[in-house]
PDB file of C-alpha atoms and ligand atoms in Angstrom:
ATOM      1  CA  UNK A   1    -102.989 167.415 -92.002  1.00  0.00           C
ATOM      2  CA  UNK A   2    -100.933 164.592 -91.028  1.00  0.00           C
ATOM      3  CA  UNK A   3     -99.107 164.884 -94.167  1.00  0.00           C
ATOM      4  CA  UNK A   4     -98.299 168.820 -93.496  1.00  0.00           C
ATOM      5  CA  UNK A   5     -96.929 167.918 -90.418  1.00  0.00           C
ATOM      6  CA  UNK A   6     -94.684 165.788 -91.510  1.00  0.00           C
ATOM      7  CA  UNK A   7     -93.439 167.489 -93.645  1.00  0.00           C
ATOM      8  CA  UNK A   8     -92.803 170.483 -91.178  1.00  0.00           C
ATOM      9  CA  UNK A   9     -90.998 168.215 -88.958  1.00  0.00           C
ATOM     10  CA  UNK A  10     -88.304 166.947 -91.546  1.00  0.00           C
ATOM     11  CA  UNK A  11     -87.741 170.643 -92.817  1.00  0.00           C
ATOM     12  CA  UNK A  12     -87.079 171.118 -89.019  1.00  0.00           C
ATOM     13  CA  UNK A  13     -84.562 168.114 -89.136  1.00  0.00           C
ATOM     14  CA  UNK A  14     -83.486 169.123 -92.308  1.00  0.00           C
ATOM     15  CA  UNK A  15     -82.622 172.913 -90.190  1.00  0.00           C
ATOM     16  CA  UNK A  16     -81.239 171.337 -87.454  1.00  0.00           C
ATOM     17  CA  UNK A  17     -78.594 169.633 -89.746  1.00  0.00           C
ATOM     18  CA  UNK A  18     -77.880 172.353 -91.800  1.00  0.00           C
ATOM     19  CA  UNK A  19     -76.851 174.330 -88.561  1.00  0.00           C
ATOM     20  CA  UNK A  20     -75.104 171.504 -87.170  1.00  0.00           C
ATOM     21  CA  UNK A  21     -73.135 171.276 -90.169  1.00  0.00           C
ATOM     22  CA  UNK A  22     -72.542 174.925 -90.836  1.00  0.00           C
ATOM     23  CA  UNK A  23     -71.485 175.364 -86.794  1.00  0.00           C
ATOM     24  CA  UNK A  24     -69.310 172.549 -86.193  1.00  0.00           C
ATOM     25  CA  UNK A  25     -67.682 172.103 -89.486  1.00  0.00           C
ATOM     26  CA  UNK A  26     -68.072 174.692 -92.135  1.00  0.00           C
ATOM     27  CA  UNK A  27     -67.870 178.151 -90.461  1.00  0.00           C
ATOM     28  CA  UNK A  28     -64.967 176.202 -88.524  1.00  0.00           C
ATOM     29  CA  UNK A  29     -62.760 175.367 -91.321  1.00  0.00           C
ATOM     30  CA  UNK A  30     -63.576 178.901 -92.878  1.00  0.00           C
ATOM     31  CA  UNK A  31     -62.435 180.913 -90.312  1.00  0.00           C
ATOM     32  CA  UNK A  32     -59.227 178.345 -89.733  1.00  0.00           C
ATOM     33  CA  UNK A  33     -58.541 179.123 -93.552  1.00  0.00           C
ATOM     34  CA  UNK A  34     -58.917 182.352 -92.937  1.00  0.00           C
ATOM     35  CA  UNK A  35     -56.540 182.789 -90.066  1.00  0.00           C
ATOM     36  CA  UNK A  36     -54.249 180.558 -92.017  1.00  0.00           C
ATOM     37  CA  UNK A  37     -53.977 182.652 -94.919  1.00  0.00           C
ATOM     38  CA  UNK A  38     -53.421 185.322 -92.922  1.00  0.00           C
ATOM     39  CA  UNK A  39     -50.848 184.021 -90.646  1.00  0.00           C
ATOM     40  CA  UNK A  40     -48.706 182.253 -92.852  1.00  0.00           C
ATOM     41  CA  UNK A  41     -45.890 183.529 -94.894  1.00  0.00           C
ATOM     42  CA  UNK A  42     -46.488 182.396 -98.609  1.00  0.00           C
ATOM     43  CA  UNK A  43     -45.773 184.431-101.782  1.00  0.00           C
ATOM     44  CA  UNK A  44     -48.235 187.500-101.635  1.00  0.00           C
ATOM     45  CA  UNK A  45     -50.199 186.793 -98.598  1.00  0.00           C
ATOM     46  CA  UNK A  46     -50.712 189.974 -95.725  1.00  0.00           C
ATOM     47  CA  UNK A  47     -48.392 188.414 -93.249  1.00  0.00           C
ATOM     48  CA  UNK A  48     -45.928 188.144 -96.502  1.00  0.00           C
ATOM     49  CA  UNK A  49     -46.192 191.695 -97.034  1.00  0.00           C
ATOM     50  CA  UNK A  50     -45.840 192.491 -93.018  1.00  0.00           C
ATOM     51  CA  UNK A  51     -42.657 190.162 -93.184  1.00  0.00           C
ATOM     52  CA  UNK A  52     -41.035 192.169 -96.078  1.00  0.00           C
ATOM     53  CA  UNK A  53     -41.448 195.495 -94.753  1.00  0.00           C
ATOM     54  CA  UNK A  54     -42.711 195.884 -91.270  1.00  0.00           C
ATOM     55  CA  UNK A  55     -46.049 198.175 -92.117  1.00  0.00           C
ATOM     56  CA  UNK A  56     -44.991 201.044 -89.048  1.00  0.00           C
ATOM     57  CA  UNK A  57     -41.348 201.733 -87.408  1.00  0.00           C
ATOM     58  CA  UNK A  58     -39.751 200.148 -84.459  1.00  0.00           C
ATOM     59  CA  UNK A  59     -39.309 203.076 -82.031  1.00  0.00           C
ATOM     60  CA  UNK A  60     -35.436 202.487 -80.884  1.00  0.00           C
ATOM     61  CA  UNK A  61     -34.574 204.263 -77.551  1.00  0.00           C
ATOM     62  CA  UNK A  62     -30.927 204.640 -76.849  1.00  0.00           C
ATOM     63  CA  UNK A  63     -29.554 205.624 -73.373  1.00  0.00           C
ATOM     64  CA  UNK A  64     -25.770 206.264 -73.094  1.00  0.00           C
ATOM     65  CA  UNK A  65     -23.776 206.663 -69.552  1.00  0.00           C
ATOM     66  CA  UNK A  66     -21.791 209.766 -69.824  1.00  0.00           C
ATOM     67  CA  UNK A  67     -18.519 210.384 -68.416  1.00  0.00           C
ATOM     68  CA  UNK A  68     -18.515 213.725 -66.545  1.00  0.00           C
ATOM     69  CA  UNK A  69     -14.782 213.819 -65.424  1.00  0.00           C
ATOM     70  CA  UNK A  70     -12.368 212.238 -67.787  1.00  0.00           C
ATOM     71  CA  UNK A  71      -9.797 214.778 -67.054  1.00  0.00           C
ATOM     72  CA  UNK A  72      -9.932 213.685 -63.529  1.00  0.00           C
ATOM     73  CA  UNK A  73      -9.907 210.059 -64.704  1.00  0.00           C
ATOM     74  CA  UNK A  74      -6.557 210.788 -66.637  1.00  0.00           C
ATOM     75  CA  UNK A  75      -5.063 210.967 -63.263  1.00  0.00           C
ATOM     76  CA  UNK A  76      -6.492 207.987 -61.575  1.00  0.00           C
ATOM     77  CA  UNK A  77     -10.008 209.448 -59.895  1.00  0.00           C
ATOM     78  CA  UNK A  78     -13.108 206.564 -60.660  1.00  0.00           C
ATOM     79  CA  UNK A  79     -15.285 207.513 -63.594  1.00  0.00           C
ATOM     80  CA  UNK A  80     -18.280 209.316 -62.813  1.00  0.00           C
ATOM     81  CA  UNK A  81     -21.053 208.751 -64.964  1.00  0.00           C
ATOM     82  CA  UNK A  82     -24.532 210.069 -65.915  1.00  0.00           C
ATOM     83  CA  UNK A  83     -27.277 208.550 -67.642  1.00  0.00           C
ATOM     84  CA  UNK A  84     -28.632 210.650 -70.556  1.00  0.00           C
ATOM     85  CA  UNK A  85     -31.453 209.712 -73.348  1.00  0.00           C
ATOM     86  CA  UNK A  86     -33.561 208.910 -74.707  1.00  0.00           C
ATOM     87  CA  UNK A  87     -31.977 209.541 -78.039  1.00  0.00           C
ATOM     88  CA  UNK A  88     -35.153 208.054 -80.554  1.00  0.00           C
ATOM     89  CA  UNK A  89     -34.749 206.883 -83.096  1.00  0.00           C
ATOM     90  CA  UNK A  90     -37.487 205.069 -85.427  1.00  0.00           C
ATOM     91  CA  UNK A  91     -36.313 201.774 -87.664  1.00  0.00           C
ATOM     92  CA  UNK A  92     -37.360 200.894 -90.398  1.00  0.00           C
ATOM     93  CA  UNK A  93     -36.740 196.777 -91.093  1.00  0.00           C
ATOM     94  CA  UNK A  94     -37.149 195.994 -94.909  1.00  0.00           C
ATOM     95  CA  UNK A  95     -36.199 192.256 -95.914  1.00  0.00           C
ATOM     96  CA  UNK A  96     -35.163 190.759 -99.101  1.00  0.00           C
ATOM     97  CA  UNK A  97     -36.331 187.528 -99.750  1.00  0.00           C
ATOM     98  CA  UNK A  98     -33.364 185.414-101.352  1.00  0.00           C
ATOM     99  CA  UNK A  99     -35.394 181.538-101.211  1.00  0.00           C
ATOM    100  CA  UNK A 100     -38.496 179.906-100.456  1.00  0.00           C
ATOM    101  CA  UNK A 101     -38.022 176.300 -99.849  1.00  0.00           C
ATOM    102  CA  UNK A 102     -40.200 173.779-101.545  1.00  0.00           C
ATOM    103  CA  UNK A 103     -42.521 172.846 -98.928  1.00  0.00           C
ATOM    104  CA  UNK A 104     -42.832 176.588 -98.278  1.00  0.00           C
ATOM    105  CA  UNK A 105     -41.507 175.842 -94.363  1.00  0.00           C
ATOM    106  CA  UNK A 106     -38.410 177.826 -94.821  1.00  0.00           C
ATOM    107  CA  UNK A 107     -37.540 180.809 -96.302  1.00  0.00           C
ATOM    108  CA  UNK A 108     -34.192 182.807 -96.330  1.00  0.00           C
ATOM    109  CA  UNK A 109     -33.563 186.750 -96.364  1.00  0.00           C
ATOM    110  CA  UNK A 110     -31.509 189.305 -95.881  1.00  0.00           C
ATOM    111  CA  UNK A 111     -32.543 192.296 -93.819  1.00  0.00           C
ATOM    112  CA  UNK A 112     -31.842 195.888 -94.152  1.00  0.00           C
ATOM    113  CA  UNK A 113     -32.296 198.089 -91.381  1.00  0.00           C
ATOM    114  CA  UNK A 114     -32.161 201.762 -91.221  1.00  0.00           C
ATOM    115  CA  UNK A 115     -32.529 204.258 -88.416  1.00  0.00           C
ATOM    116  CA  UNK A 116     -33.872 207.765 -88.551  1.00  0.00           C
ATOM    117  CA  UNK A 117     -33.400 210.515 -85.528  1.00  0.00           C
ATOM    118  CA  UNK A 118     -37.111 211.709 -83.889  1.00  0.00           C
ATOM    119  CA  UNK A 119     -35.880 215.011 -83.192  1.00  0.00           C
ATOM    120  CA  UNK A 120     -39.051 216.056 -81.268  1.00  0.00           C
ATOM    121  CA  UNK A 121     -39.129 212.676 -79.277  1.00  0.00           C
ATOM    122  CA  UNK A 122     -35.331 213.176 -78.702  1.00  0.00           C
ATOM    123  CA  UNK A 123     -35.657 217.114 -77.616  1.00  0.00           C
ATOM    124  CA  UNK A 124     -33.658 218.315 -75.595  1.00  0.00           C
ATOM    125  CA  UNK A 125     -31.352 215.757 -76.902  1.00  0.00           C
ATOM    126  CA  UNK A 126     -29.587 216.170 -80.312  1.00  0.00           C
ATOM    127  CA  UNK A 127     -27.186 214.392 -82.602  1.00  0.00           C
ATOM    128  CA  UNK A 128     -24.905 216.670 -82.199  1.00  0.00           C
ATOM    129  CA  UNK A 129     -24.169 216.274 -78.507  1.00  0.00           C
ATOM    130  CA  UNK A 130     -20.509 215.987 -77.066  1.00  0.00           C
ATOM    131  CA  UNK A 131     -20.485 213.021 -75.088  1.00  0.00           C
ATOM    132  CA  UNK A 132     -17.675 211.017 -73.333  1.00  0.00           C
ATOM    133  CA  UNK A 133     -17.794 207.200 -73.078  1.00  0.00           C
ATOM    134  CA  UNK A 134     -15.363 204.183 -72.686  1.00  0.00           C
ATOM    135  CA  UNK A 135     -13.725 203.462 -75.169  1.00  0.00           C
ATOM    136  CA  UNK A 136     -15.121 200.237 -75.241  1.00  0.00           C
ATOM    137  CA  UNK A 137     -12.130 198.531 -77.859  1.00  0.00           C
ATOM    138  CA  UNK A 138      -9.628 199.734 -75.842  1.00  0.00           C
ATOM    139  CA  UNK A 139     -10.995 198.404 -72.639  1.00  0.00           C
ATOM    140  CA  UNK A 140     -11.986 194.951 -73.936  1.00  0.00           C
ATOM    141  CA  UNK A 141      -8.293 194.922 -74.553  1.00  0.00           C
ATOM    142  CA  UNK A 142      -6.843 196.096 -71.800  1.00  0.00           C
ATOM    143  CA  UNK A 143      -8.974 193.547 -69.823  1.00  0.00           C
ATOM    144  CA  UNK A 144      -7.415 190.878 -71.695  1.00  0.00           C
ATOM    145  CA  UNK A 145      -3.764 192.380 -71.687  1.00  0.00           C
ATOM    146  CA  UNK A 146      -4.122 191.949 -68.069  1.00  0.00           C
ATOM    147  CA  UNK A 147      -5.128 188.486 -67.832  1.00  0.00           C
ATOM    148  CA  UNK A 148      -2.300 187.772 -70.254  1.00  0.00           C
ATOM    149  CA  UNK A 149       0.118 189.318 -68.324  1.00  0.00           C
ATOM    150  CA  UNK A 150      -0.933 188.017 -64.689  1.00  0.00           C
ATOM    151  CA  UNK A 151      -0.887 184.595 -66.014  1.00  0.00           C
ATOM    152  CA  UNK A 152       2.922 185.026 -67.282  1.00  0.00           C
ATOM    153  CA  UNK A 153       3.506 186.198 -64.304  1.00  0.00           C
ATOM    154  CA  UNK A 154       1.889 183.527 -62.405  1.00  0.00           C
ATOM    155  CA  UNK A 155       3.595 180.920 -64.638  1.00  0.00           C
ATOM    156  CA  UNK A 156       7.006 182.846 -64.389  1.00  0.00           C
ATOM    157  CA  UNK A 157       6.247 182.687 -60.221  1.00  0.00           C
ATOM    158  CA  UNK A 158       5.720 179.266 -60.425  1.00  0.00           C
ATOM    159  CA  UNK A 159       8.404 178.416 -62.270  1.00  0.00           C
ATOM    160  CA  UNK A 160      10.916 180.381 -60.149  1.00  0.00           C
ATOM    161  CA  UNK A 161       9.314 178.688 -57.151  1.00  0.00           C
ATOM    162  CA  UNK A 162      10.255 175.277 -58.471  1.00  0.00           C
ATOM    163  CA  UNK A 163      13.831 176.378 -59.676  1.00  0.00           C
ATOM    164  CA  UNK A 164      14.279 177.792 -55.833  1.00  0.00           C
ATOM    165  CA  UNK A 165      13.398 174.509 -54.437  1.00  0.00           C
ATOM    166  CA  UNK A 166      15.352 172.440 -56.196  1.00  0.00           C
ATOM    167  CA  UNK A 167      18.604 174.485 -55.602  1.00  0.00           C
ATOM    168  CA  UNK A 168      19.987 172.657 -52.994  1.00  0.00           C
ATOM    169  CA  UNK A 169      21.468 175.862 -50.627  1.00  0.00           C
ATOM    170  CA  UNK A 170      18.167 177.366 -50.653  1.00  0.00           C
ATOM    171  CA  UNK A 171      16.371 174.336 -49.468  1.00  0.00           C
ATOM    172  CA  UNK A 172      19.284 174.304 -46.337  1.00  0.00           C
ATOM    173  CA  UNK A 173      18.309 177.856 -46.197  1.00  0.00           C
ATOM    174  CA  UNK A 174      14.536 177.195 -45.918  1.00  0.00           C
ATOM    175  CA  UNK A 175      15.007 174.406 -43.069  1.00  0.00           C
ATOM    176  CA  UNK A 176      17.203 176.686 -41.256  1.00  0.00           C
ATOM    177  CA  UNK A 177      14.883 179.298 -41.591  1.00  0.00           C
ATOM    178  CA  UNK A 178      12.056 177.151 -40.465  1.00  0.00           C
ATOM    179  CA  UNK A 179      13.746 176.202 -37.205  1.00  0.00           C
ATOM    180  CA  UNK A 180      14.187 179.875 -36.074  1.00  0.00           C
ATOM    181  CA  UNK A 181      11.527 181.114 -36.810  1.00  0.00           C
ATOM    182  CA  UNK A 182       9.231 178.142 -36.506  1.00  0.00           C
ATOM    183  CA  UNK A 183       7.355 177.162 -39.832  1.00  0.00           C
ATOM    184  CA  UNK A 184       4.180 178.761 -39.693  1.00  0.00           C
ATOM    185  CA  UNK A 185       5.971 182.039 -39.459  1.00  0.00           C
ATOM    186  CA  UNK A 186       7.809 181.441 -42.776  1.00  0.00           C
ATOM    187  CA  UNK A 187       5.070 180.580 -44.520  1.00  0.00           C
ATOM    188  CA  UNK A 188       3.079 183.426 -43.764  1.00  0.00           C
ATOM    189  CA  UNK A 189       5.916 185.064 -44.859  1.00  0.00           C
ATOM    190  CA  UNK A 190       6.218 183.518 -47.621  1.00  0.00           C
ATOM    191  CA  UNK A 191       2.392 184.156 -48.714  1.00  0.00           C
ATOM    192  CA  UNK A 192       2.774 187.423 -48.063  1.00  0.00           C
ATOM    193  CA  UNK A 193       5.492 188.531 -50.551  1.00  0.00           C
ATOM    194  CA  UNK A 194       4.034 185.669 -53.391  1.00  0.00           C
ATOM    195  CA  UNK A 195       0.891 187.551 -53.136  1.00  0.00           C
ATOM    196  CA  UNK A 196       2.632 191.037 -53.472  1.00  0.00           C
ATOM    197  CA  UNK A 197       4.323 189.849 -56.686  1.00  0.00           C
ATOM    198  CA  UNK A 198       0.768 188.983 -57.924  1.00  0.00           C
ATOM    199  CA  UNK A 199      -0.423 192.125 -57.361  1.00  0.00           C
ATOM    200  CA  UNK A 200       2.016 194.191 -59.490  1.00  0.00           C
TER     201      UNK A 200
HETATM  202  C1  LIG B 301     -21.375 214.733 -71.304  1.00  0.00           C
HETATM  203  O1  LIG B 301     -20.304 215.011 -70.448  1.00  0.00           O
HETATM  204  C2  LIG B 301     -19.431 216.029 -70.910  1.00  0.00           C
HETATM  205  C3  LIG B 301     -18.321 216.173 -69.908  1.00  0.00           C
HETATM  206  O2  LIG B 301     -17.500 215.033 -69.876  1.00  0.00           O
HETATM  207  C4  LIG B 301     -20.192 217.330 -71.092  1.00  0.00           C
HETATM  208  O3  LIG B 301     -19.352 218.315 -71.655  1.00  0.00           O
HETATM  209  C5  LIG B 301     -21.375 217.097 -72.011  1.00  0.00           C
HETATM  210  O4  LIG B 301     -22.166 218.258 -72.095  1.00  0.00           O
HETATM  211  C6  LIG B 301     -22.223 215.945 -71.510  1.00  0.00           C
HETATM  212  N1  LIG B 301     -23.260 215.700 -72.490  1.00  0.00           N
HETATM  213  C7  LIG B 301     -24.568 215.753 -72.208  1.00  0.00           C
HETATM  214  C8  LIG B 301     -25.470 215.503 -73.341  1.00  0.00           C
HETATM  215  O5  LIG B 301     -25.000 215.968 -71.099  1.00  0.00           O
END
């Protein structure tokens, strides 16, 4: 009996090991492995083959402010616009893998994109819509035409500012003026017209 017993109880150690071993160390590692292979991008693995070629399309929405009077904008009236879309579109993201590094850490692709119009997502929207927008080139460079041209103008200003003062009949001028007047006057004055010439 006694020897029965003991045996029973080391088959239960023997268990309780087993378990211990399978719960906090195999089954563990396994599933870590498995989620690693999964996860990681190496040469014919499922996240490889999600990385190459997404598996479904990206669903691209676009929305486009309209301009509803250019005529009237022609002639100086602020642009009215009008938000229209969705136009849908779905893209497709396919890469080409040029390298893998050694270590496997870095990788380097191309990627080609393509976009295809959802005609019944888009609806009543189609491709062939007339619609009127900024002209965006044209814009960005009228922006910067007119910071160009404010800051010649502020540096011809300047300039001519300096010249004036140190012509000596219009600094008599100035003091003379300054005494009729009384200074503060003047220089009002004087802030009023600079500004003016900024504003052209
Ligand atoms: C956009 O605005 C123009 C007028 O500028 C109009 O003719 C056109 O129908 C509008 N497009 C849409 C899709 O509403």
């Amino acid at each position: 009996m006694i020897h029965w017993s003991l045996i029973v109880s080391f088959m239960g150690v023997l268990v309780a090991a087993l378990g211990a071993y399978c719960g906090w160390f195999l089954f563990p590692n396994m599933v870590d492995k498995k989620v690693e292979e999964n996860v990681i991008i190496a040469d014919g693995s499922e996240q490889y083959k999600r990385f190459v070629q997404l598996p479904q399309p990206l669903t691209f929405k676009v929305y486009i402010f309209n301009v509803t009077n250019a005529q009237r904008i022609q002639q100086g009236a602020i642009p009215i616009v009008e938000e229209i879309g969705p136009y849908v579109y779905r893209q497709y993201r396919r890469k080409k893998v040029k390298h893998f590094s050694r270590d496997g850490s870095k990788i380097s692709y191309v990627q080609d994109q393509h976009f295809e119009f959802d005609e019944e997502a888009s609806a009543p929207y189609t491709q062939s819509d007339r619609i009127v927008v900024l002209n965006m080139h044209m814009n960005a460079f009228l922006q910067v035409f007119e910071r160009e041209i404010t800051d010649i103008f502020q540096g011809f200003a300047n300039r001519l500012n300096h010249r004036l003062n140190r012509t000596p009949g219009v600094r008599v001028l100035k003091r003379l003026m300054d005494r009729i007047r009384g200074k503060r006057k003047v220089n009002f004055l004087l802030l009023k017209s600079k500004q003016k010439f900024y504003e052209i």
